[in-house]
């Protein structure tokens, strides 16, 4: 700090010590215990804010009545508290904080009606929040009496014994979902199907109503009051809210944390019950609706409400746990100070923070700022994509409110200024802005986007022989098991066909009869009739040979040496199989390859790599990562699954949908009850002899390769355009 700045700082300190501060008379003070130490909670009901100060600070602040100077208040505090009193420097710092927080005024600030400005600014912020086109907020009623009645009737649900029941139910639900994880992932792929949107929305809204009611009941249970309740519209979807800021008055931080967590507590409990219903219910409407509640009450709740980077439940739980009230406000003050000092070149004082670590506050401010940009961008994109014309209007209004208006205010402040004596450096602002804009444009225009393109893959046999029944019959014997190795000629299954046996017996009898008649006619020199009997005998012999061939085919034998591939082979026993029905497949162990399903967006990139090496990543036994040659990519996209392991219903990565099988399909196709939601291209990767012998058929993984997909700007613009088009197409379909 220069000598001149130090002198100015000294003068300002002396001036503040001789000034008279007036504490706002609408503030309320509550004695509490915080961090095992007594403290006072300052409640700013006008702006719905709370602050904490120590006993010594309270003793000093209580003397700021407008007639006592800051220096005299420090002296009187020292007389009353002795060594426990705050120092003069701490008192100066505290006074600056009171003024910055609009909790106290000086004669100078009173002359400009600072309190009125604070009230007007607070009212302006609330008005803008209500007018937000994407997330408008409306207060509707005072629910305090209603929540009090609910607390008297159902408050016991928030008691300690019920909490242990909650833990048991949640643990059971987690166990059942985990044990049926493949089915859960398969069901999740169907959640956003056309016919399920309405039920999912209803489930979500009902859970949010219970969520907010739980907040209010928990607040009433510990002696708080709920001042207001209403709705906030998230892209025109109404969500309820309640104001439980009075919980800051509670002495126990664990009570405050529980009030913040009560909504998630209730939702997770209901979601756990729904998970048990889903695990036990038969396929149908009940099972589908139960899964809707599981998803809405667990994943979405924990992702949004438990996220401390937004001012939802997780944020208030974090601030109480760290004992850092107004963490977000403090973080915004630091970002504002940093912007003024480093971006606008102004002489700005670092914000005064009597509570917590500055590093923690700054780190939180940066993370919350980034997350807020992501959420705002996501809401704008969501509004534009699902509401079509109206969504575009909302998106433009939100951009104007969140981006254009702050930019206009910033430019106005830089080039026109306001009533403050200090002006920002326009040259510094223009220089840094130019550097940032040109740097961002250059990065988006010239920086290459190196990406790894991948596609899900499965190890499968390149030579797969399908064994089908040449004739119909009942399966009486099965001599192999799935995954069993067989040699060429080994017996697979034996069928029984009583009608075939009867036909063979009948033809044999007819042959014997024809032979007898031929002999008789020959002995009687009846040559014409004898010739007829010989012709009939020849036809019967051919028929017997044909039937005997069919009879030999009742024993199904392997035509190659390899591994038996079949599902539920034992279930075929004693069942009738029609001619041509598949019994099993035989895969040749030394001839395997990797089959991958390529998305339509990546087809051209994979096609351009034909004949080149790609990375193969596999899970399970054998080689986990190696390079292999991409042989070909089939140019025809199909919905048919080449292997069941690709399906999300079997724990695979690709979403599928149930299809109605047609009788025109062959028997093998009828066994596949699911098809891909989006068509994909089949790619084939060759394997060497070593890899083929070491890997097992059905082993999942993915193939990938690195590529340059253009510049950063091109990829982002292309991805955003594709996503918007995809959402529009989906919503039009729905």
Coordinates of C-alpha atoms in Angstrom, one line a residue, residues 35 92 198 213 215 251 348 512 618 631 643 645 708:
X35 CA -19.9 -23.9 18.2
X92 CA -13.8 -0.5 13.2
X198 CA -47.8 -37.5 -17.6
X213 CA -44.9 -30.1 3.8
X215 CA -40.0 -28.9 5.8
X251 CA -30.2 -23.0 19.2
X348 CA -12.2 -1.7 -3.5
X512 CA -44.9 -106.6 -47.3
X618 CA -13.4 -55.5 -22.5
X631 CA -12.9 -55.0 -40.7
X643 CA -26.7 -60.1 -29.1
X645 CA -26.1 -58.5 -23.9
X708 CA -10.3 -34.7 -34.3

